[in-house]
Short mmCIF file of C-alpha atoms in Angstrom, two decimals:
data_model
loop_
_atom_site.label_atom_id
_atom_site.label_comp_id
_atom_site.label_asym_id
_atom_site.label_seq_id
_atom_site.Cartn_x
_atom_site.Cartn_y
_atom_site.Cartn_z
CA MET A 1 9.18 -7.14 5.24
CA PRO A 2 11.19 -3.91 5.83
CA GLY A 3 11.16 -2.76 9.45
CA LEU A 4 9.65 -5.99 10.82
CA SER A 5 11.33 -8.67 12.89
CA PRO A 6 11.65 -12.09 11.22
CA VAL A 7 8.74 -13.44 13.28
CA ALA A 8 6.49 -10.45 12.55
CA ALA A 9 7.42 -10.55 8.86
CA ASP A 10 6.54 -14.25 8.69
CA ARG A 11 3.14 -13.63 10.29
CA PHE A 12 2.53 -10.70 7.96
CA ARG A 13 3.20 -12.86 4.90
CA ARG A 14 0.96 -15.66 6.21
CA PHE A 15 -2.02 -13.74 7.56
CA VAL A 16 -2.05 -10.22 6.05
CA LEU A 17 -0.35 -10.34 2.64
CA PRO A 18 -3.07 -12.55 1.05
CA GLY A 19 -5.67 -10.03 2.22
CA LEU A 20 -3.73 -7.11 0.78
CA ALA A 21 -3.46 -9.01 -2.49
CA PHE A 22 -7.20 -9.76 -2.44
CA LYS A 23 -7.91 -6.09 -1.78
CA ALA A 24 -5.60 -5.20 -4.65
CA VAL A 25 -7.54 -7.32 -7.13
CA VAL A 26 -10.95 -6.23 -5.84
CA ILE A 27 -10.36 -2.50 -5.69
CA GLY A 28 -9.76 -2.07 -9.45
CA GLY A 29 -11.14 0.72 -11.58
CA GLY A 30 -14.76 0.90 -10.51
CA TYR A 31 -14.19 0.48 -6.76
CA ALA A 32 -11.36 3.01 -6.52
CA THR A 33 -13.21 5.65 -8.53
CA GLY A 34 -16.45 5.00 -6.64
CA ARG A 35 -18.31 3.91 -9.78
CA GLU A 36 -18.96 0.35 -8.57
CA ILE A 37 -20.10 1.64 -5.18
CA ALA A 38 -22.57 3.95 -6.88
CA GLU A 39 -23.78 1.12 -9.12
CA PHE A 40 -24.30 -1.59 -6.50
CA PHE A 41 -24.80 0.11 -3.12
CA LEU A 42 -26.14 3.64 -3.49
CA PRO A 43 -29.51 2.55 -4.99
CA ALA A 44 -30.35 0.89 -1.65
CA GLY A 45 -29.85 4.16 0.26
CA PRO A 46 -27.47 4.81 3.16
CA TRP A 47 -28.58 2.00 5.49
CA GLY A 48 -29.36 -0.45 2.70
CA GLY A 49 -25.96 0.19 1.17
CA LEU A 50 -24.23 -0.52 4.49
CA ALA A 51 -26.23 -3.73 4.88
CA ALA A 52 -25.26 -4.81 1.35
CA MET A 53 -21.61 -4.12 2.10
CA LEU A 54 -21.71 -6.21 5.27
CA LEU A 55 -23.35 -9.06 3.37
CA ALA A 56 -20.70 -8.88 0.63
CA THR A 57 -17.96 -8.88 3.28
CA LEU A 58 -19.41 -12.01 4.89
CA ILE A 59 -19.56 -13.80 1.52
CA TRP A 60 -15.98 -12.83 0.76
CA ALA A 61 -14.76 -14.08 4.14
CA VAL A 62 -16.43 -17.49 3.81
CA VAL A 63 -15.40 -18.07 0.19
CA ALA A 64 -11.83 -16.76 0.62
CA ALA A 65 -11.26 -18.93 3.70
CA ALA A 66 -12.60 -22.02 1.90
CA THR A 67 -10.58 -21.22 -1.24
CA PHE A 68 -7.30 -20.71 0.60
CA HIS A 69 -7.87 -23.87 2.68
CA LEU A 70 -8.58 -26.07 -0.32
CA ALA A 71 -5.71 -24.55 -2.30
CA HIS A 72 -3.31 -25.22 0.57
CA ARG A 73 -4.36 -28.85 0.83
CA ILE A 74 -3.97 -29.58 -2.87
CA GLY A 75 -0.88 -27.44 -3.36
CA ALA A 76 -2.56 -25.10 -5.85
CA ARG A 77 -0.74 -21.85 -6.55
CA ASP A 78 -2.59 -20.99 -9.74
CA TYR A 79 -6.25 -20.99 -10.75
CA ARG A 80 -5.91 -23.82 -13.31
CA THR A 81 -4.69 -26.34 -10.72
CA PHE A 82 -7.36 -25.18 -8.28
CA PHE A 83 -10.27 -25.58 -10.69
CA LYS A 84 -9.10 -28.93 -12.02
CA ALA A 85 -9.48 -30.17 -8.44
CA LEU A 86 -12.77 -28.36 -7.82
CA LEU A 87 -14.59 -28.94 -11.12
CA GLY A 88 -12.80 -31.89 -12.72
CA ARG A 89 -13.16 -31.85 -16.50
CA ALA A 90 -15.47 -28.85 -16.27
CA TRP A 91 -12.53 -26.65 -15.25
CA VAL A 92 -12.38 -25.33 -18.83
CA ALA A 93 -15.76 -23.64 -18.24
CA PHE A 94 -14.15 -21.51 -15.56
CA GLU A 95 -11.19 -20.80 -17.82
CA ALA A 96 -13.57 -19.38 -20.42
CA ALA A 97 -15.40 -17.26 -17.82
CA TYR A 98 -12.09 -16.08 -16.40
CA LEU A 99 -10.90 -14.93 -19.81
CA VAL A 100 -14.06 -12.83 -20.12
CA PHE A 101 -13.42 -11.50 -16.61
CA ILE A 102 -9.84 -10.55 -17.44
CA VAL A 103 -10.84 -8.75 -20.63
CA LEU A 104 -13.58 -6.86 -18.78
CA ILE A 105 -11.54 -5.75 -15.76
CA LEU A 106 -8.47 -4.79 -17.76
CA ALA A 107 -10.69 -2.76 -20.08
CA VAL A 108 -12.22 -1.06 -17.03
CA PHE A 109 -8.76 -0.36 -15.59
CA GLY A 110 -7.63 1.16 -18.88
CA ALA A 111 -10.78 3.28 -19.13
CA ALA A 112 -10.40 4.47 -15.54
CA ALA A 113 -6.73 5.37 -16.00
CA GLY A 114 -7.62 7.31 -19.15
CA ALA A 115 -10.47 9.14 -17.43
CA ILE A 116 -8.23 10.08 -14.50
CA ALA A 117 -5.47 11.39 -16.76
CA GLN A 118 -7.96 13.41 -18.77
CA ALA A 119 -9.77 14.86 -15.73
CA THR A 120 -6.66 15.57 -13.66
CA LEU A 121 -3.95 16.50 -16.17
CA GLY A 122 -6.00 17.50 -19.19
CA VAL A 123 -4.14 15.06 -21.45
CA PRO A 124 -5.74 12.60 -23.90
CA ALA A 125 -7.20 9.51 -22.23
CA ALA A 126 -4.84 7.27 -24.22
CA VAL A 127 -1.91 8.70 -22.24
CA GLY A 128 -3.29 7.41 -18.96
CA THR A 129 -4.13 4.02 -20.46
CA VAL A 130 -0.63 3.55 -21.90
CA ALA A 131 1.01 4.71 -18.66
CA LEU A 132 -0.96 2.08 -16.74
CA MET A 133 0.04 -0.63 -19.23
CA VAL A 134 3.73 0.23 -18.87
CA GLY A 135 3.46 0.22 -15.07
CA ILE A 136 1.75 -3.19 -14.96
CA ILE A 137 4.34 -4.72 -17.29
CA ALA A 138 7.18 -3.38 -15.12
CA CYS A 139 5.59 -4.84 -11.96
CA VAL A 140 4.80 -8.34 -13.24
CA ALA A 141 8.13 -8.80 -15.01
CA TRP A 142 9.78 -9.70 -11.68
CA GLY A 143 7.32 -12.42 -10.68
CA ASN A 144 6.02 -13.03 -7.16
CA ALA A 145 8.55 -10.85 -5.38
CA GLY A 146 7.82 -7.80 -7.51
CA VAL A 147 4.05 -8.16 -7.32
CA GLU A 148 4.09 -8.71 -3.54
CA ARG A 149 6.10 -5.50 -3.04
CA VAL A 150 3.50 -3.60 -5.07
CA PHE A 151 0.68 -5.01 -2.90
CA VAL A 152 2.39 -3.87 0.31
CA TRP A 153 3.49 -0.36 -0.62
CA VAL A 154 0.36 0.59 -2.54
CA SER A 155 -1.73 -0.63 0.42
CA VAL A 156 0.03 1.82 2.74
CA LEU A 157 -0.79 4.70 0.38
CA LEU A 158 -4.34 3.49 -0.19
CA TYR A 159 -5.47 3.06 3.43
CA ALA A 160 -3.89 6.35 4.51
CA THR A 161 -5.53 8.22 1.63
CA TYR A 162 -9.00 6.78 2.25
CA ALA A 163 -8.74 7.61 5.98
CA ALA A 164 -7.78 11.20 5.13
CA PHE A 165 -10.62 11.34 2.59
CA LEU A 166 -13.19 10.40 5.24
CA LEU A 167 -11.72 12.95 7.67
CA LEU A 168 -12.01 15.73 5.08
CA ALA A 169 -15.56 14.66 4.27
CA LEU A 170 -16.60 14.63 7.93
CA THR A 171 -15.13 18.08 8.56
CA GLY A 172 -16.48 19.50 5.30
CA VAL A 173 -19.91 17.91 4.85
CA GLY A 174 -20.36 15.90 8.04
CA ASP A 175 -23.73 17.54 8.67
CA ARG A 176 -24.97 16.36 5.28
CA ILE A 177 -23.74 12.82 5.94
CA ALA A 178 -25.55 12.77 9.27
CA ALA A 179 -28.71 14.13 7.66
CA ALA A 180 -28.57 11.51 4.90
CA PHE A 181 -28.46 8.65 7.42
CA ALA A 182 -31.00 10.28 9.75
CA SER A 183 -33.58 10.68 6.98
CA ALA A 184 -32.93 7.31 5.30
CA SER A 185 -35.34 4.42 5.68
CA PRO A 186 -34.20 1.03 7.02
CA PRO A 187 -32.77 -1.50 4.53
CA SER A 188 -35.40 -2.72 2.11
CA GLY A 189 -35.85 -3.70 -1.50
CA ASP A 190 -32.94 -5.16 -3.45
CA TRP A 191 -30.09 -4.32 -1.06
CA ALA A 192 -29.27 -8.01 -0.59
CA LEU A 193 -29.19 -8.60 -4.35
CA GLY A 194 -26.71 -5.75 -4.71
CA GLY A 195 -24.46 -7.24 -2.03
CA ILE A 196 -24.59 -10.74 -3.50
CA THR A 197 -23.95 -9.53 -7.05
CA TYR A 198 -21.03 -7.34 -6.02
CA ALA A 199 -19.51 -10.13 -3.95
CA GLY A 200 -20.11 -12.64 -6.73
CA TYR A 201 -17.82 -11.25 -9.39
CA ASN A 202 -15.20 -9.85 -7.01
CA VAL A 203 -14.73 -12.98 -4.92
CA VAL A 204 -12.82 -14.58 -7.80
CA GLY A 205 -9.98 -12.43 -6.47
CA ALA A 206 -9.39 -15.17 -3.90
CA VAL A 207 -8.31 -17.48 -6.74
CA ILE A 208 -6.35 -14.81 -8.59
CA VAL A 209 -4.11 -14.22 -5.55
CA LEU A 210 -3.22 -17.88 -4.97
CA PRO A 211 0.45 -17.22 -5.91
CA VAL A 212 0.91 -15.21 -2.69
CA THR A 213 -0.50 -18.03 -0.52
CA ARG A 214 2.83 -19.82 -0.88
CA HIS A 215 3.72 -18.66 2.65
CA PHE A 216 1.00 -20.71 4.41
CA ARG A 217 2.21 -23.41 6.78
CA SER A 218 -1.11 -24.97 7.72
CA GLY A 219 -4.82 -25.04 6.96
CA ARG A 220 -5.34 -22.75 9.94
CA ASP A 221 -3.13 -20.11 8.29
CA ALA A 222 -5.30 -20.36 5.19
CA VAL A 223 -8.59 -19.95 7.04
CA VAL A 224 -7.36 -17.02 9.14
CA ALA A 225 -5.95 -15.26 6.06
CA GLY A 226 -9.26 -15.72 4.24
CA MET A 227 -11.27 -14.26 7.12
CA VAL A 228 -8.89 -11.29 7.38
CA ALA A 229 -8.95 -10.65 3.62
CA ALA A 230 -12.63 -9.69 3.51
CA PRO A 231 -12.57 -6.67 5.87
CA LEU A 232 -9.21 -5.54 4.45
CA ALA A 233 -10.87 -5.35 1.04
CA MET A 234 -14.12 -3.70 2.14
CA VAL A 235 -12.99 -1.06 4.65
CA PRO A 236 -11.89 1.50 2.01
CA ALA A 237 -15.20 1.09 0.16
CA LEU A 238 -17.09 1.57 3.43
CA LEU A 239 -15.25 4.82 4.16
CA PHE A 240 -15.92 6.04 0.63
CA PHE A 241 -19.60 5.06 0.73
CA VAL A 242 -20.21 7.04 3.92
CA SER A 243 -18.74 10.13 2.27
CA MET A 244 -20.80 9.62 -0.90
CA THR A 245 -24.11 9.81 0.97
CA ALA A 246 -23.62 13.56 1.46
CA PHE A 247 -23.94 14.08 -2.29
CA LEU A 248 -27.06 12.06 -3.03
CA PRO A 249 -28.81 11.90 -5.44
CA GLU A 250 -26.62 13.55 -8.10
CA ILE A 251 -23.53 11.46 -7.35
CA ALA A 252 -25.34 8.26 -8.36
CA THR A 253 -24.88 9.13 -12.05
CA ALA A 254 -21.36 10.60 -11.89
CA VAL A 255 -18.82 8.79 -14.10
CA LEU A 256 -16.07 9.44 -11.54
CA PRO A 257 -17.77 9.83 -8.14
CA SER A 258 -14.41 10.39 -6.46
CA ASP A 259 -13.72 13.38 -8.69
CA HIS A 260 -17.26 14.67 -8.13
CA ILE A 261 -16.74 14.70 -4.36
CA LEU A 262 -13.19 16.05 -4.37
CA VAL A 263 -14.07 19.02 -6.56
CA ARG A 264 -16.81 20.01 -4.11
CA LEU A 265 -14.66 19.48 -1.02
CA GLY A 266 -11.90 21.71 -2.36
CA HIS A 267 -8.32 20.89 -1.26
CA PRO A 268 -6.69 20.74 -4.74
CA GLY A 269 -3.50 19.19 -3.34
CA PHE A 270 -5.39 16.27 -1.79
CA HIS A 271 -7.41 15.96 -4.99
CA LEU A 272 -4.18 15.25 -6.88
CA LEU A 273 -3.03 12.83 -4.18
CA PHE A 274 -6.31 10.93 -4.34
CA GLN A 275 -6.14 10.62 -8.11
CA ALA A 276 -2.57 9.35 -7.79
CA MET A 277 -3.79 6.79 -5.25
CA ILE A 278 -6.49 5.60 -7.66
CA PHE A 279 -3.88 5.17 -10.37
CA ALA A 280 -1.73 3.17 -7.92
CA ALA A 281 -4.77 1.03 -7.06
CA LEU A 282 -5.32 0.35 -10.75
CA LEU A 283 -1.67 -0.60 -11.02
CA GLU A 284 -1.81 -3.17 -8.22
CA SER A 285 -5.15 -4.57 -9.42
CA GLY A 286 -3.93 -4.97 -12.97
CA SER A 287 -0.65 -6.45 -11.78
CA GLY A 288 -2.48 -9.06 -9.71
CA ALA A 289 -4.74 -10.08 -12.59
CA VAL A 290 -1.94 -10.32 -15.16
CA HIS A 291 0.40 -12.09 -12.73
CA ALA A 292 -2.25 -14.77 -12.20
CA VAL A 293 -2.27 -15.47 -15.95
CA ASN A 294 1.53 -15.65 -16.02
CA GLU A 295 1.54 -18.13 -13.13
CA ARG A 296 -1.12 -20.21 -14.87
CA ILE A 297 1.13 -20.42 -17.94
CA ALA A 298 4.18 -21.34 -15.85
CA HIS A 299 2.41 -24.11 -13.88
CA ALA A 300 0.60 -25.54 -16.91
CA SER A 301 3.90 -25.96 -18.74
CA ALA A 302 5.27 -28.24 -15.98
CA GLY A 303 8.66 -26.59 -16.24
CA ARG A 304 8.84 -26.63 -20.05
CA ILE A 305 8.38 -22.85 -20.10
CA VAL A 306 10.56 -20.75 -17.79
CA LEU A 307 9.11 -17.28 -17.39
CA ARG A 308 12.02 -14.91 -16.97
CA PRO A 309 11.49 -11.14 -16.65
CA VAL A 310 11.52 -10.54 -20.42
CA SER A 311 9.07 -13.35 -21.18
CA ARG A 312 6.77 -12.26 -18.32
CA ALA A 313 6.80 -8.73 -19.69
CA LEU A 314 6.03 -9.89 -23.24
CA ALA A 315 3.19 -12.12 -22.03
CA ALA A 316 1.75 -9.16 -20.10
CA LEU A 317 2.02 -6.93 -23.15
CA ALA A 318 0.23 -9.50 -25.32
CA LEU A 319 -2.63 -9.61 -22.79
CA LEU A 320 -2.89 -5.90 -22.05
CA VAL A 321 -2.90 -4.44 -25.55
CA PRO A 322 -6.10 -6.09 -26.86
CA CYS A 323 -7.90 -5.77 -23.53
CA MET A 324 -7.19 -2.12 -22.93
CA LEU A 325 -7.93 -1.13 -26.51
CA ILE A 326 -11.54 -1.92 -25.66
CA ALA A 327 -11.38 0.98 -23.21
CA GLU A 328 -11.08 3.37 -26.14
CA ARG A 329 -14.49 2.34 -27.47
CA ILE A 330 -16.66 1.69 -24.40
CA GLY A 331 -17.20 4.05 -21.47
CA LEU A 332 -16.47 3.14 -17.85
CA VAL A 333 -20.09 3.27 -16.70
CA ALA A 334 -21.28 1.05 -19.55
CA LEU A 335 -18.57 -1.52 -18.91
CA ILE A 336 -19.48 -1.89 -15.26
CA ALA A 337 -23.25 -1.76 -15.66
CA SER A 338 -23.51 -4.14 -18.63
CA GLY A 339 -20.72 -6.60 -17.98
CA TYR A 340 -20.30 -7.15 -14.28
CA ARG A 341 -23.79 -8.29 -13.31
CA ALA A 342 -23.95 -11.13 -15.83
CA LEU A 343 -20.41 -12.20 -15.01
CA ALA A 344 -21.19 -12.23 -11.29
CA TRP A 345 -23.81 -14.96 -11.67
CA ILE A 346 -21.60 -17.02 -13.97
CA LEU A 347 -18.80 -16.98 -11.40
CA ILE A 348 -21.21 -17.82 -8.58
CA LEU A 349 -22.38 -20.84 -10.57
CA LEU A 350 -18.92 -22.07 -11.56
CA TYR A 351 -16.97 -21.19 -8.43
CA VAL A 352 -18.89 -20.23 -5.32
CA LEU A 353 -21.60 -22.90 -5.38
CA PRO A 354 -19.24 -25.84 -6.14
CA LEU A 355 -16.81 -24.64 -3.48
CA LEU A 356 -19.46 -24.25 -0.80
CA GLY A 357 -20.95 -27.58 -1.86
CA MET A 358 -17.55 -29.19 -1.31
CA VAL A 359 -17.34 -27.63 2.13
CA ALA A 360 -20.83 -28.86 3.00
CA LEU A 361 -19.90 -32.40 1.98
CA ARG A 362 -16.73 -32.22 4.09
CA ARG A 363 -14.58 -32.95 1.08
CA ILE A 364 -12.04 -30.32 2.11
CA ALA A 365 -11.19 -32.50 5.10
CA ALA A 366 -10.25 -35.40 2.79
CA PRO A 367 -6.58 -36.30 2.18
CA ALA A 368 -4.69 -33.81 0.10
CA ILE A 369 -5.12 -34.11 -3.64
CA GLN A 370 -1.92 -33.91 -5.65
CA PRO A 371 -2.08 -31.46 -8.54
CA GLU A 372 -2.41 -33.14 -11.91
CA THR A 373 0.50 -33.19 -14.28
CA PRO A 374 -0.56 -31.28 -17.36
#
């Protein structure tokens, strides 16, 4: 990595890069705009929302560590190889669920990019959607190296912007944030369900980012990287959630909660920077999801198909066009509210429960399984 010694760069690639990649896949359209946070955490109130976030972080840490460890032992660098080892012949069930997941999240990303372009620049939503498609295609065309660079540089922008966002919120409406937490009741009701559901459909990001786990040297590397990935992914959401509490209850129904807050805080220059950061987050999330499909194609072909930059770009285009066209017909709120909850429980059933069952039976400690030849 630029500016790091060889030893520090090696540790960064082994322990931090997988977490940045996981964060990239998780943050997506609804997280970055605040829509997912409003959907899954705000209904539980300030303290209930924090409790749900901590629960989701714990689930992510356990599942990511187990996923990375198993993937390292069996040599899996794509989700197809991983699920053939985990589910046997039932791996095709995950493939079907994953295709639904990809269609849904890419549609959400396209809708979010369109909404941002429309709200910020006053241009038609289609302009933002097409710009995002072009950016994703450019990133994934260069394979692992190109996608990893996107994860690193966008992460720098993202963490710095969220930290500045919280600082502006504390100086601008800090009294309202304090009042919201002071008057809120302790966690109760369905806060745990919100945390489990949110963790359930996002944790699949641990499988999507398997291509960047190629730097692991041992099972210990895999476990540490998985434990680090969870807080790296949740910290920006936590900062955003704290700021959102100052604008309850009206923010709960805002299509773009980030825009709702930024308009009321003022600071037009930072407003533009934040919207640019969201677009960059959409870019890295979409790149991670599409790159995972490209790697699945490359590994499944057993060398018969060589994905060069042009073929990677064409494969990305073929995936993005039909998925993002859905964004023209369905709104962002409807996509998240109607699609994510059902998908969360499907992924828990096909991925989380079998994986944790394998851990409980100590099967991960068995001799390494060689990936099947397609």
